[in-house]
Structures are given as C-alpha cells and as structure tokens.
PDB file of C-alpha atoms and ligand atoms in Angstrom:
ATOM      1  CA  MET A  47      -1.376   5.634 -17.473  1.00 88.00           C
ATOM      2  CA  GLU A  48       2.540   5.555 -16.056  1.00 96.00           C
ATOM      3  CA  THR A  49       2.428   6.891 -12.755  1.00 98.00           C
ATOM      4  CA  VAL A  50       5.609   8.806 -10.253  1.00 98.00           C
ATOM      5  CA  THR A  51       5.988   7.699  -6.552  1.00 98.00           C
ATOM      6  CA  LEU A  52       5.823  10.736  -4.475  1.00 98.00           C
ATOM      7  CA  ASN A  53       7.659  11.335  -1.756  1.00 98.00           C
ATOM      8  CA  ASN A  54       5.045   9.494   0.921  1.00 98.00           C
ATOM      9  CA  GLY A  55       4.407   6.337  -1.252  1.00 98.00           C
ATOM     10  CA  VAL A  56       1.294   7.946  -3.287  1.00 98.00           C
ATOM     11  CA  GLU A  57       1.260   6.721  -6.680  1.00 98.00           C
ATOM     12  CA  MET A  58       0.529   9.921  -8.876  1.00 98.00           C
ATOM     13  CA  PRO A  59      -0.318   9.495 -12.859  1.00 98.00           C
ATOM     14  CA  ILE A  60       2.560  11.322 -14.559  1.00 98.00           C
ATOM     15  CA  LEU A  61      -0.205  12.778 -16.909  1.00 98.00           C
ATOM     16  CA  GLY A  62      -3.466  14.696 -16.339  1.00 98.00           C
ATOM     17  CA  PHE A  63      -6.157  16.860 -17.387  1.00 98.00           C
ATOM     18  CA  GLY A  64      -6.026  20.517 -16.348  1.00 98.00           C
ATOM     19  CA  VAL A  65      -9.249  22.414 -16.255  1.00 98.00           C
ATOM     20  CA  TYR A  66      -7.992  26.216 -15.653  1.00 97.00           C
ATOM     21  CA  GLN A  67      -9.975  28.042 -17.771  1.00 95.00           C
ATOM     22  CA  ILE A  68     -12.825  25.927 -18.931  1.00 95.00           C
ATOM     23  CA  PRO A  69     -15.843  27.998 -18.596  1.00 90.00           C
ATOM     24  CA  GLY A  70     -17.943  26.216 -15.675  1.00 85.00           C
ATOM     25  CA  ASP A  71     -20.699  25.107 -17.911  1.00 91.00           C
ATOM     26  CA  GLN A  72     -18.383  23.539 -20.326  1.00 95.00           C
ATOM     27  CA  THR A  73     -16.319  21.835 -17.661  1.00 97.00           C
ATOM     28  CA  GLN A  74     -18.090  18.787 -16.902  1.00 98.00           C
ATOM     29  CA  GLU A  75     -18.684  17.911 -20.956  1.00 97.00           C
ATOM     30  CA  ALA A  76     -14.916  18.294 -20.799  1.00 98.00           C
ATOM     31  CA  VAL A  77     -13.944  16.075 -18.130  1.00 98.00           C
ATOM     32  CA  GLU A  78     -15.714  13.470 -19.125  1.00 98.00           C
ATOM     33  CA  ALA A  79     -14.487  13.291 -22.948  1.00 97.00           C
ATOM     34  CA  ALA A  80     -11.174  13.404 -20.871  1.00 98.00           C
ATOM     35  CA  LEU A  81     -12.195  10.400 -18.587  1.00 98.00           C
ATOM     36  CA  ALA A  82     -13.469   8.855 -21.691  1.00 98.00           C
ATOM     37  CA  ALA A  83     -10.145   9.369 -23.884  1.00 97.00           C
ATOM     38  CA  GLY A  84      -8.081   7.551 -20.584  1.00 98.00           C
ATOM     39  CA  TYR A  85      -7.155  10.099 -18.508  1.00 98.00           C
ATOM     40  CA  ARG A  86      -7.019   9.547 -15.002  1.00 98.00           C
ATOM     41  CA  HIS A  87      -5.420  12.540 -13.398  1.00 98.00           C
ATOM     42  CA  LEU A  88      -7.411  16.046 -13.091  1.00 98.00           C
ATOM     43  CA  ASP A  89      -6.313  19.539 -12.272  1.00 98.00           C
ATOM     44  CA  THR A  90      -9.064  22.005 -10.277  1.00 98.00           C
ATOM     45  CA  ALA A  91      -8.668  24.593  -7.741  1.00 98.00           C
ATOM     46  CA  ALA A  92     -10.965  26.298  -5.852  1.00 96.00           C
ATOM     47  CA  SER A  93     -10.132  29.733  -7.625  1.00 95.00           C
ATOM     48  CA  TYR A  94     -10.967  27.906 -11.187  1.00 96.00           C
ATOM     49  CA  GLY A  95     -14.594  28.152 -10.204  1.00 94.00           C
ATOM     50  CA  ASN A  96     -15.590  24.785 -11.410  1.00 96.00           C
ATOM     51  CA  GLU A  97     -14.582  22.184  -9.245  1.00 97.00           C
ATOM     52  CA  GLU A  98     -18.672  21.226  -8.948  1.00 97.00           C
ATOM     53  CA  ALA A  99     -18.404  20.414 -12.451  1.00 97.00           C
ATOM     54  CA  VAL A 100     -15.551  18.652 -12.082  1.00 98.00           C
ATOM     55  CA  GLY A 101     -17.225  16.804  -9.020  1.00 98.00           C
ATOM     56  CA  ALA A 102     -20.487  15.834 -11.097  1.00 98.00           C
ATOM     57  CA  ALA A 103     -18.390  14.758 -14.194  1.00 98.00           C
ATOM     58  CA  ILE A 104     -16.656  11.911 -11.952  1.00 98.00           C
ATOM     59  CA  LYS A 105     -19.946  11.257 -10.650  1.00 98.00           C
ATOM     60  CA  ALA A 106     -21.671  10.742 -13.672  1.00 98.00           C
ATOM     61  CA  VAL A 107     -18.643   8.947 -15.127  1.00 98.00           C
ATOM     62  CA  GLY A 108     -18.842   6.308 -12.013  1.00 97.00           C
ATOM     63  CA  LEU A 109     -14.762   5.332 -12.523  1.00 98.00           C
ATOM     64  CA  PRO A 110     -13.827   3.505  -9.393  1.00 98.00           C
ATOM     65  CA  ARG A 111     -12.499   6.405  -6.893  1.00 98.00           C
ATOM     66  CA  GLU A 112      -9.333   4.789  -7.024  1.00 97.00           C
ATOM     67  CA  GLU A 113      -8.482   4.849  -9.916  1.00 98.00           C
ATOM     68  CA  LEU A 114      -8.893   8.401  -9.974  1.00 98.00           C
ATOM     69  CA  PHE A 115      -5.960  11.070  -9.119  1.00 98.00           C
ATOM     70  CA  VAL A 116      -7.750  14.788  -8.251  1.00 99.00           C
ATOM     71  CA  THR A 117      -5.607  17.513  -7.739  1.00 99.00           C
ATOM     72  CA  THR A 118      -7.349  20.453  -5.945  1.00 98.00           C
ATOM     73  CA  LYS A 119      -5.659  23.691  -4.390  1.00 98.00           C
ATOM     74  CA  LEU A 120      -5.978  26.332  -1.702  1.00 97.00           C
ATOM     75  CA  TRP A 121      -6.982  29.727  -2.640  1.00 92.00           C
ATOM     76  CA  ILE A 122      -5.079  31.325  -0.043  1.00 71.00           C
ATOM     77  CA  GLN A 123      -6.936  34.661   0.095  1.00 63.00           C
ATOM     78  CA  HIS A 124     -10.614  32.248   1.071  1.00 55.00           C
ATOM     79  CA  ASN A 125     -11.826  34.043   3.780  1.00 56.00           C
ATOM     80  CA  PRO A 126      -8.851  35.824   4.857  1.00 65.00           C
ATOM     81  CA  THR A 127     -10.179  37.089   8.463  1.00 71.00           C
ATOM     82  CA  GLY A 128      -9.978  33.687  10.611  1.00 81.00           C
ATOM     83  CA  THR A 129      -7.122  31.941  11.875  1.00 90.00           C
ATOM     84  CA  VAL A 130      -5.130  30.316   9.109  1.00 92.00           C
ATOM     85  CA  GLU A 131      -6.400  27.078  10.204  1.00 93.00           C
ATOM     86  CA  ASP A 132      -9.816  28.411  10.250  1.00 91.00           C
ATOM     87  CA  ASP A 133      -9.422  29.900   6.921  1.00 91.00           C
ATOM     88  CA  THR A 134      -7.976  26.728   5.527  1.00 94.00           C
ATOM     89  CA  ARG A 135     -10.148  23.799   6.887  1.00 94.00           C
ATOM     90  CA  ARG A 136     -13.333  26.090   5.905  1.00 93.00           C
ATOM     91  CA  ALA A 137     -11.687  26.339   2.210  1.00 94.00           C
ATOM     92  CA  PHE A 138     -10.718  22.558   2.139  1.00 97.00           C
ATOM     93  CA  ALA A 139     -13.945  21.288   3.312  1.00 96.00           C
ATOM     94  CA  SER A 140     -15.518  23.790   0.499  1.00 96.00           C
ATOM     95  CA  SER A 141     -13.744  22.562  -2.104  1.00 98.00           C
ATOM     96  CA  LEU A 142     -14.420  18.751  -0.869  1.00 98.00           C
ATOM     97  CA  ALA A 143     -17.894  19.669  -1.035  1.00 98.00           C
ATOM     98  CA  ARG A 144     -17.893  20.697  -4.149  1.00 98.00           C
ATOM     99  CA  LEU A 145     -16.336  17.800  -5.555  1.00 98.00           C
ATOM    100  CA  GLY A 146     -18.943  15.878  -3.551  1.00 98.00           C
ATOM    101  CA  LEU A 147     -15.822  13.658  -2.795  1.00 98.00           C
ATOM    102  CA  ASP A 148     -14.541  12.690   0.719  1.00 98.00           C
ATOM    103  CA  ARG A 149     -10.922  13.276   0.373  1.00 98.00           C
ATOM    104  CA  VAL A 150      -8.456  14.624  -2.810  1.00 98.00           C
ATOM    105  CA  ASP A 151      -5.574  12.701  -3.800  1.00 99.00           C
ATOM    106  CA  LEU A 152      -3.340  15.599  -3.677  1.00 99.00           C
ATOM    107  CA  TYR A 153      -3.921  19.273  -1.809  1.00 98.00           C
ATOM    108  CA  LEU A 154      -1.777  22.587  -2.965  1.00 98.00           C
ATOM    109  CA  ILE A 155      -1.438  25.829  -1.216  1.00 98.00           C
ATOM    110  CA  HIS A 156      -1.966  27.756  -4.877  1.00 97.00           C
ATOM    111  CA  TRP A 157      -0.127  30.620  -4.288  1.00 96.00           C
ATOM    112  CA  PRO A 158       2.880  31.456  -1.569  1.00 96.00           C
ATOM    113  CA  ILE A 159       1.977  35.333  -1.291  1.00 94.00           C
ATOM    114  CA  PRO A 160       5.017  36.608   0.755  1.00 94.00           C
ATOM    115  CA  SER A 161       3.467  39.536   1.143  1.00 92.00           C
ATOM    116  CA  ARG A 162       0.801  38.171   3.340  1.00 90.00           C
ATOM    117  CA  ASP A 163       3.103  35.948   5.296  1.00 92.00           C
ATOM    118  CA  ARG A 164       0.620  33.295   6.290  1.00 93.00           C
ATOM    119  CA  TYR A 165       2.480  30.322   3.792  1.00 95.00           C
ATOM    120  CA  VAL A 166       4.416  28.867   6.642  1.00 97.00           C
ATOM    121  CA  GLU A 167       1.057  28.560   8.910  1.00 96.00           C
ATOM    122  CA  THR A 168      -1.423  27.681   5.612  1.00 96.00           C
ATOM    123  CA  TRP A 169       1.650  24.757   5.551  1.00 98.00           C
ATOM    124  CA  LYS A 170       1.643  23.648   8.653  1.00 97.00           C
ATOM    125  CA  ALA A 171      -2.649  23.210   8.751  1.00 97.00           C
ATOM    126  CA  LEU A 172      -2.490  21.333   5.149  1.00 98.00           C
ATOM    127  CA  GLY A 173      -0.109  18.970   7.141  1.00 98.00           C
ATOM    128  CA  ARG A 174      -2.722  18.394   9.910  1.00 97.00           C
ATOM    129  CA  ILE A 175      -5.073  17.645   6.909  1.00 98.00           C
ATOM    130  CA  HIS A 176      -3.125  15.214   5.506  1.00 98.00           C
ATOM    131  CA  GLY A 177      -2.788  13.829   8.975  1.00 97.00           C
ATOM    132  CA  ASP A 178      -6.436  13.387   9.329  1.00 96.00           C
ATOM    133  CA  GLY A 179      -6.400  11.032   5.596  1.00 97.00           C
ATOM    134  CA  ARG A 180      -8.900  13.693   3.832  1.00 98.00           C
ATOM    135  CA  ALA A 181      -5.701  14.595   1.383  1.00 98.00           C
ATOM    136  CA  ARG A 182      -4.064  11.630   0.235  1.00 98.00           C
ATOM    137  CA  ALA A 183      -0.947  14.033  -0.196  1.00 98.00           C
ATOM    138  CA  ILE A 184      -0.259  17.788  -0.237  1.00 98.00           C
ATOM    139  CA  GLY A 185       1.915  19.954  -1.736  1.00 98.00           C
ATOM    140  CA  VAL A 186       2.584  23.678  -3.146  1.00 98.00           C
ATOM    141  CA  SER A 187       2.220  25.672  -5.707  1.00 98.00           C
ATOM    142  CA  ASN A 188       4.213  28.267  -7.572  1.00 98.00           C
ATOM    143  CA  PHE A 189       6.623  28.321  -4.521  1.00 98.00           C
ATOM    144  CA  GLU A 190       9.965  29.435  -5.016  1.00 98.00           C
ATOM    145  CA  ILE A 191      13.748  28.087  -3.702  1.00 98.00           C
ATOM    146  CA  PRO A 192      13.317  30.314  -0.761  1.00 98.00           C
ATOM    147  CA  HIS A 193       9.731  29.527  -0.110  1.00 98.00           C
ATOM    148  CA  LEU A 194      10.744  26.228   0.229  1.00 98.00           C
ATOM    149  CA  LEU A 195      13.733  26.674   2.614  1.00 98.00           C
ATOM    150  CA  ARG A 196      11.564  28.656   4.902  1.00 98.00           C
ATOM    151  CA  LEU A 197       9.143  24.950   4.870  1.00 98.00           C
ATOM    152  CA  PHE A 198      12.265  23.040   5.709  1.00 98.00           C
ATOM    153  CA  ASP A 199      13.308  25.585   8.648  1.00 98.00           C
ATOM    154  CA  GLU A 200       9.794  25.904  10.052  1.00 98.00           C
ATOM    155  CA  THR A 201       8.022  22.880   9.770  1.00 98.00           C
ATOM    156  CA  SER A 202       9.137  19.240   9.498  1.00 95.00           C
ATOM    157  CA  VAL A 203       7.001  17.677   6.204  1.00 97.00           C
ATOM    158  CA  VAL A 204       8.531  18.440   2.862  1.00 98.00           C
ATOM    159  CA  PRO A 205       5.991  19.102  -0.268  1.00 98.00           C
ATOM    160  CA  ALA A 206       5.207  16.260  -1.760  1.00 99.00           C
ATOM    161  CA  VAL A 207       5.107  18.396  -5.231  1.00 99.00           C
ATOM    162  CA  ASN A 208       5.513  21.898  -6.512  1.00 99.00           C
ATOM    163  CA  GLN A 209       3.552  22.111  -9.464  1.00 99.00           C
ATOM    164  CA  VAL A 210       5.287  25.847 -10.884  1.00 99.00           C
ATOM    165  CA  GLU A 211       4.780  27.657 -14.825  1.00 98.00           C
ATOM    166  CA  LEU A 212       7.366  24.878 -16.680  1.00 98.00           C
ATOM    167  CA  HIS A 213       7.224  24.527 -20.598  1.00 98.00           C
ATOM    168  CA  PRO A 214      10.119  25.219 -23.196  1.00 98.00           C
ATOM    169  CA  ARG A 215      10.529  28.917 -22.669  1.00 98.00           C
ATOM    170  CA  LEU A 216      11.077  28.617 -18.610  1.00 98.00           C
ATOM    171  CA  ALA A 217      12.682  25.159 -18.238  1.00 98.00           C
ATOM    172  CA  GLN A 218      13.054  26.080 -14.095  1.00 98.00           C
ATOM    173  CA  ARG A 219      16.481  24.253 -14.284  1.00 98.00           C
ATOM    174  CA  ASP A 220      17.323  25.766 -11.123  1.00 98.00           C
ATOM    175  CA  LEU A 221      14.004  25.027  -9.113  1.00 98.00           C
ATOM    176  CA  ARG A 222      14.194  21.305 -10.709  1.00 98.00           C
ATOM    177  CA  ALA A 223      17.120  20.518  -9.511  1.00 98.00           C
ATOM    178  CA  PHE A 224      16.888  21.589  -6.015  1.00 98.00           C
ATOM    179  CA  HIS A 225      13.438  19.626  -6.851  1.00 98.00           C
ATOM    180  CA  ALA A 226      15.223  16.392  -7.334  1.00 98.00           C
ATOM    181  CA  GLU A 227      17.801  17.254  -4.457  1.00 98.00           C
ATOM    182  CA  HIS A 228      14.928  17.520  -1.994  1.00 98.00           C
ATOM    183  CA  GLY A 229      12.416  14.717  -3.323  1.00 98.00           C
ATOM    184  CA  ILE A 230       9.890  16.988  -4.677  1.00 99.00           C
ATOM    185  CA  LEU A 231       8.099  16.281  -7.410  1.00 99.00           C
ATOM    186  CA  THR A 232       8.332  19.442  -9.976  1.00 99.00           C
ATOM    187  CA  GLU A 233       4.577  19.468 -12.083  1.00 99.00           C
ATOM    188  CA  ALA A 234       4.419  21.847 -14.880  1.00 99.00           C
ATOM    189  CA  TRP A 235       1.721  23.736 -15.203  1.00 98.00           C
ATOM    190  CA  SER A 236       0.942  25.631 -18.659  1.00 98.00           C
ATOM    191  CA  PRO A 237       3.342  22.748 -19.910  1.00 98.00           C
ATOM    192  CA  LEU A 238       2.710  24.172 -23.636  1.00 98.00           C
ATOM    193  CA  ALA A 239       3.159  27.664 -22.972  1.00 98.00           C
ATOM    194  CA  GLN A 240      -0.683  28.015 -23.684  1.00 98.00           C
ATOM    195  CA  GLY A 241       0.323  27.175 -27.252  1.00 97.00           C
ATOM    196  CA  ALA A 242       2.999  29.542 -27.374  1.00 97.00           C
ATOM    197  CA  VAL A 243       5.859  27.124 -28.396  1.00 97.00           C
ATOM    198  CA  LEU A 244       4.132  25.532 -30.406  1.00 98.00           C
ATOM    199  CA  ASP A 245       4.444  27.157 -33.708  1.00 98.00           C
ATOM    200  CA  ASP A 246       8.724  27.175 -32.577  1.00 98.00           C
ATOM    201  CA  PRO A 247      10.742  26.325 -35.841  1.00 98.00           C
ATOM    202  CA  ALA A 248      12.901  23.836 -33.472  1.00 98.00           C
ATOM    203  CA  ILE A 249      10.070  22.173 -31.970  1.00 98.00           C
ATOM    204  CA  VAL A 250       7.672  21.914 -35.538  1.00 98.00           C
ATOM    205  CA  GLU A 251      11.164  20.346 -37.087  1.00 98.00           C
ATOM    206  CA  ILE A 252      11.652  17.833 -34.603  1.00 98.00           C
ATOM    207  CA  ALA A 253       7.508  17.314 -34.975  1.00 98.00           C
ATOM    208  CA  ASP A 254       7.926  16.571 -38.428  1.00 98.00           C
ATOM    209  CA  ARG A 255      10.715  14.415 -38.323  1.00 98.00           C
ATOM    210  CA  ARG A 256       9.144  12.085 -35.567  1.00 98.00           C
ATOM    211  CA  GLY A 257       5.583  12.704 -37.571  1.00 98.00           C
ATOM    212  CA  LYS A 258       4.184  13.695 -34.273  1.00 98.00           C
ATOM    213  CA  THR A 259       2.322  16.937 -33.422  1.00 98.00           C
ATOM    214  CA  PRO A 260       4.313  19.719 -31.451  1.00 98.00           C
ATOM    215  CA  ALA A 261       2.316  19.261 -28.543  1.00 98.00           C
ATOM    216  CA  GLN A 262       3.048  15.697 -28.269  1.00 98.00           C
ATOM    217  CA  VAL A 263       7.172  16.878 -28.626  1.00 99.00           C
ATOM    218  CA  VAL A 264       6.682  19.360 -25.874  1.00 99.00           C
ATOM    219  CA  LEU A 265       5.076  17.192 -23.347  1.00 98.00           C
ATOM    220  CA  ARG A 266       7.231  14.541 -24.004  1.00 98.00           C
ATOM    221  CA  TRP A 267      10.403  16.988 -23.049  1.00 98.00           C
ATOM    222  CA  HIS A 268       8.575  17.028 -20.212  1.00 98.00           C
ATOM    223  CA  LEU A 269       7.964  13.727 -19.245  1.00 98.00           C
ATOM    224  CA  GLN A 270      11.304  12.842 -20.326  1.00 98.00           C
ATOM    225  CA  LEU A 271      12.648  15.673 -18.148  1.00 98.00           C
ATOM    226  CA  GLY A 272      11.184  14.079 -15.177  1.00 98.00           C
ATOM    227  CA  ASN A 273       7.891  16.408 -15.044  1.00 98.00           C
ATOM    228  CA  VAL A 274       4.342  15.468 -14.383  1.00 99.00           C
ATOM    229  CA  VAL A 275       2.318  17.426 -16.971  1.00 98.00           C
ATOM    230  CA  ILE A 276      -1.879  18.469 -16.646  1.00 98.00           C
ATOM    231  CA  PRO A 277      -2.094  19.848 -20.340  1.00 98.00           C
ATOM    232  CA  LYS A 278      -5.542  21.514 -20.754  1.00 98.00           C
ATOM    233  CA  SER A 279      -7.386  21.662 -24.294  1.00 97.00           C
ATOM    234  CA  VAL A 280     -11.286  21.464 -25.085  1.00 96.00           C
ATOM    235  CA  THR A 281     -10.656  20.511 -28.486  1.00 96.00           C
ATOM    236  CA  PRO A 282     -11.729  16.471 -28.511  1.00 95.00           C
ATOM    237  CA  ALA A 283      -8.498  15.694 -31.099  1.00 96.00           C
ATOM    238  CA  ARG A 284      -6.174  17.545 -28.947  1.00 98.00           C
ATOM    239  CA  VAL A 285      -7.416  15.979 -25.386  1.00 98.00           C
ATOM    240  CA  ALA A 286      -6.590  12.572 -27.130  1.00 97.00           C
ATOM    241  CA  GLU A 287      -3.208  14.268 -29.224  1.00 98.00           C
ATOM    242  CA  ASN A 288      -2.066  14.892 -25.452  1.00 98.00           C
ATOM    243  CA  ILE A 289      -2.037  11.506 -23.982  1.00 98.00           C
ATOM    244  CA  ALA A 290      -0.469   9.632 -26.938  1.00 98.00           C
ATOM    245  CA  LEU A 291       2.543  10.396 -25.713  1.00 98.00           C
ATOM    246  CA  PHE A 292       3.872   6.361 -25.014  1.00 97.00           C
ATOM    247  CA  ASP A 293       4.816   5.321 -28.094  1.00 97.00           C
ATOM    248  CA  PHE A 294       7.821   7.565 -29.053  1.00 98.00           C
ATOM    249  CA  GLU A 295      10.832   9.142 -27.368  1.00 98.00           C
ATOM    250  CA  LEU A 296      13.082  12.234 -28.110  1.00 98.00           C
ATOM    251  CA  ARG A 297      16.647  11.759 -28.735  1.00 98.00           C
ATOM    252  CA  ASP A 298      19.467  13.605 -26.387  1.00 98.00           C
ATOM    253  CA  ASP A 299      20.165  15.928 -28.966  1.00 98.00           C
ATOM    254  CA  GLU A 300      15.887  16.710 -29.470  1.00 98.00           C
ATOM    255  CA  LEU A 301      16.305  17.131 -26.027  1.00 98.00           C
ATOM    256  CA  ALA A 302      18.962  19.374 -26.769  1.00 98.00           C
ATOM    257  CA  ALA A 303      17.534  21.162 -28.854  1.00 98.00           C
ATOM    258  CA  ILE A 304      14.530  22.148 -27.116  1.00 98.00           C
ATOM    259  CA  ASP A 305      16.503  23.236 -23.959  1.00 98.00           C
ATOM    260  CA  ARG A 306      18.319  25.690 -26.105  1.00 98.00           C
ATOM    261  CA  LEU A 307      14.308  27.475 -26.007  1.00 98.00           C
ATOM    262  CA  ASP A 308      14.538  28.405 -22.382  1.00 98.00           C
ATOM    263  CA  ALA A 309      14.524  32.461 -22.165  1.00 95.00           C
ATOM    264  CA  GLY A 310      13.634  32.730 -18.949  1.00 92.00           C
ATOM    265  CA  GLY A 311      10.000  34.002 -20.079  1.00 92.00           C
ATOM    266  CA  ARG A 312       6.951  33.680 -17.978  1.00 97.00           C
ATOM    267  CA  ILE A 313       2.781  33.952 -19.109  1.00 96.00           C
ATOM    268  CA  GLY A 314       2.170  33.761 -15.554  1.00 97.00           C
ATOM    269  CA  PRO A 315       2.888  36.450 -12.300  1.00 97.00           C
ATOM    270  CA  ASP A 316       5.914  36.628 -10.431  1.00 97.00           C
ATOM    271  CA  PRO A 317       5.213  34.667  -7.265  1.00 97.00           C
ATOM    272  CA  GLU A 318       7.475  36.216  -5.159  1.00 96.00           C
ATOM    273  CA  ARG A 319       5.285  39.455  -6.430  1.00 94.00           C
ATOM    274  CA  PHE A 320       1.688  37.784  -6.506  1.00 94.00           C
ATOM    275  CA  ALA A 321      -0.567  39.062  -4.234  1.00 90.00           C
ATOM    276  CA  GLY A 322      -3.455  37.167  -5.330  1.00 82.00           C
TER     277      GLY A 322
HETATM  278  P1  NAD B 152      -1.816  24.789 -21.470  1.00 53.18           P
HETATM  279  O1  NAD B 152      -0.363  24.761 -21.407  1.00 53.18           O
HETATM  280  O2  NAD B 152      -1.785  23.798 -21.295  1.00 53.18           O
HETATM  281  O3  NAD B 152      -2.054  25.506 -22.672  1.00 53.18           O
HETATM  282  C1  NAD B 152      -3.295  24.740 -22.812  1.00 53.18           C
HETATM  283  C2  NAD B 152      -3.679  25.649 -24.646  1.00 53.18           C
HETATM  284  O4  NAD B 152      -2.965  25.452 -25.557  1.00 53.18           O
HETATM  285  C3  NAD B 152      -5.078  25.504 -24.820  1.00 53.18           C
HETATM  286  O5  NAD B 152      -6.262  26.024 -24.517  1.00 53.18           O
HETATM  287  C4  NAD B 152      -4.677  25.347 -26.538  1.00 53.18           C
HETATM  288  O6  NAD B 152      -5.175  26.673 -26.705  1.00 53.18           O
HETATM  289  C5  NAD B 152      -3.324  24.654 -26.765  1.00 53.18           C
HETATM  290  N1  NAD B 152      -3.699  23.791 -26.544  1.00 53.18           N
HETATM  291  C6  NAD B 152      -3.632  22.451 -25.993  1.00 53.18           C
HETATM  292  N2  NAD B 152      -3.450  21.304 -26.439  1.00 53.18           N
HETATM  293  C7  NAD B 152      -3.192  21.682 -27.949  1.00 53.18           C
HETATM  294  C8  NAD B 152      -2.559  20.713 -29.124  1.00 53.18           C
HETATM  295  N3  NAD B 152      -2.423  19.323 -28.787  1.00 53.18           N
HETATM  296  N4  NAD B 152      -2.286  21.458 -30.185  1.00 53.18           N
HETATM  297  C9  NAD B 152      -2.725  22.718 -30.302  1.00 53.18           C
HETATM  298  N5  NAD B 152      -2.959  23.626 -29.555  1.00 53.18           N
HETATM  299  C10 NAD B 152      -2.998  22.896 -27.934  1.00 53.18           C
HETATM  300  O7  NAD B 152      -1.662  25.879 -20.598  1.00 53.18           O
HETATM  301  P2  NAD B 152      -3.153  26.093 -19.120  1.00 53.18           P
HETATM  302  O8  NAD B 152      -4.318  25.929 -19.483  1.00 53.18           O
HETATM  303  O9  NAD B 152      -3.028  27.250 -18.757  1.00 53.18           O
HETATM  304  O10 NAD B 152      -2.277  24.989 -18.077  1.00 53.18           O
HETATM  305  C11 NAD B 152      -2.768  23.553 -17.917  1.00 53.18           C
HETATM  306  C12 NAD B 152      -3.312  23.338 -16.525  1.00 53.18           C
HETATM  307  O11 NAD B 152      -1.975  23.862 -15.425  1.00 53.18           O
HETATM  308  C13 NAD B 152      -4.518  24.494 -16.121  1.00 53.18           C
HETATM  309  O12 NAD B 152      -5.275  24.162 -16.737  1.00 53.18           O
HETATM  310  C14 NAD B 152      -4.436  24.084 -14.730  1.00 53.18           C
HETATM  311  O13 NAD B 152      -4.832  22.680 -14.231  1.00 53.18           O
HETATM  312  C15 NAD B 152      -3.010  24.323 -14.238  1.00 53.18           C
HETATM  313  N6  NAD B 152      -2.458  25.753 -14.053  1.00 53.18           N
HETATM  314  C16 NAD B 152      -2.011  25.872 -12.942  1.00 53.18           C
HETATM  315  C17 NAD B 152      -1.560  27.518 -12.440  1.00 53.18           C
HETATM  316  C18 NAD B 152      -1.815  27.814 -10.987  1.00 53.18           C
HETATM  317  O14 NAD B 152      -1.009  28.324 -10.373  1.00 53.18           O
HETATM  318  N7  NAD B 152      -0.695  26.312 -10.812  1.00 53.18           N
HETATM  319  C19 NAD B 152      -1.486  28.505 -13.233  1.00 53.18           C
HETATM  320  C20 NAD B 152      -2.105  28.073 -14.617  1.00 53.18           C
HETATM  321  C21 NAD B 152      -2.492  26.509 -14.901  1.00 53.18           C
END
C-alpha cells in the first residue's frame, strides 16, 4: 500500500477502509475481510458505535501493530459536562479501551461544532494526547477555512489531516488549495458520494473506455488529486474492487471531465451549522 508522509513525518496509507454505518454485528467480519483483501488503514469513530468490533477484528487477524494505521474520532459532545481537557481525555481513553489498543495512528476532532465554541480548547487537548505518544498524529474533520485559521491563530500545532466530505459533486477546490498551502493532508469522506456519482454518464464513459468500474475511476481521481480515500463497502467484490487502483492512471482530460461534475452538492451537514 502506498503511503503519504504527514506534516509530522508519520506515514499514512493513501487508501483505507471506512466503517461508518456498518452495523455493530457486521463490523468485525467486514473489517477482517478488508484486512484479508489488503487494506491496512481503518477509519472508525466513537460515534459509529463500532470501535469494539474494529478492535476485535484487529485482534483476530493478528497483524503486527506497526503494519496497521488506525484512525478514530472524538465526538465532541461526549460527556460535555466537564472541562474540555477532562472530557477529551476521557473520550480518548474510552476509544482506546474499546479498540483494545494502547495508541491510535490518527485522532481527529469529528466536527468543529462552532455553536459550542470548544474546538480550539479541544485541539489543545489533542496536542497533549499527541505529546504523550498515544496518538501518532492528530487532525480534524469537517473543519472549514475559518475554523482552521482560528487553530493557527490560537494554537501552535497545524493539523496533520482534515477529513472532509469530498467527491466529484463536492470537489472542495478552495479547501484543498488551502490545505496544500499549509501542509495539511486532505482526506475524503464519502469518496463515492455514497454511490450517488457512480451512474454519472461522464464517469461511466471513462470506466467503460478503461475497462474499470465507476467506483475505481472515482477513487483513482481522488488519488491523483492527492486525497487519501476511505471507501466503505460490506460486499466482498466491492471491497476488493475499491483497493485495485494501482494498475492504471487517468489522463488529464479524464480528470478534467470528472472535475466538471463539481456542483457544490453536499450529502452531509454543513459543518458551520452542524450541532452534533
Ligand atoms: P462512500 O462514498 O464510501 O460510499 C459507500 C457506499 O457506496 C456503500 O455503502 C455502497 O452502497 C457504495 N459502494 C461502495 N463501493 C462500491 C463499489 N465498488 N461499487 C458500487 N457501489 C459501491 O460513503 P461513506 O461510507 O459515507 O464514507 C466512507 C467513510 O468515510 C465512512 O465509512 C467513514 O469511515 C468516513 N466518514 C466520515 C465522516 C466524517 O464526518 N468524518 C462522515 C461520513 C463518512
């Protein structure tokens, strides 16, 4: 698996397996199948309710820990009664316990939730977790440029990653340019737009011409933009298909045809307004 080097030197596999909306009782099997298919990067979150099952799969498969890259995310609403520091430490410790790990490779603030105005203090708390060595890298998710600018102004640590909704209908050009300027890796969630872009004629045409599937074409577009992708599937053939991306390259005109599908259309909530 190819990797990208994050701004703190940590190597991150450019493709991972996302487990959002996989029911708890199917997650262990799905993750074991993904690891058997060659995935080495797993993306979960406290709010997905399946960290325990991800941990059980990791344990059952028994790969050397250093061969795996595990991301989880802080649900900032977790126990929001204490200090930000206490809430964050408690939530992080709970995630580690559920995963059965003593460290994660990447810990993200799941949403900024500007209405609560806790994300700057939360980011400082993540910095201390990173300092303790229990998260090899730290980052954010669903942060927009103004939220990132506040972190720059009020703290001294630049996020290694910003994981955001990104697919051909929401190409996030400005945010990607901002990330590139500041050394933040762009990670795409719902990289396939949850399947909604796979019957788009422009994508189907490229797929047919290249003898690839629409999903492979979309994921390849991401990789050529420099995005890390974390597609989700519980269907074995799709799990295998979504990782078989390294034997072809899209041409510039093919990339441009996909770029033209950008309509600013979100599947998920607006990060500025989302309140958890
Ligand atoms: P996705 O774009 O990965 O789409 C998944 C869906 O696409 C599947 O359920 C299936 O219906 C279809 N699909 C997958 N592979 C296919 C293939 N080869 N052919 C045809 N159809 C296929 O969407 P997602 O699951 O929402 O996002 C992926 C991951 O991103 C999640 O599992 C999660 O880890 C992460 N995520 C993060 C956030 C966040 O707020 N940080 C939000 C949503 C998702």
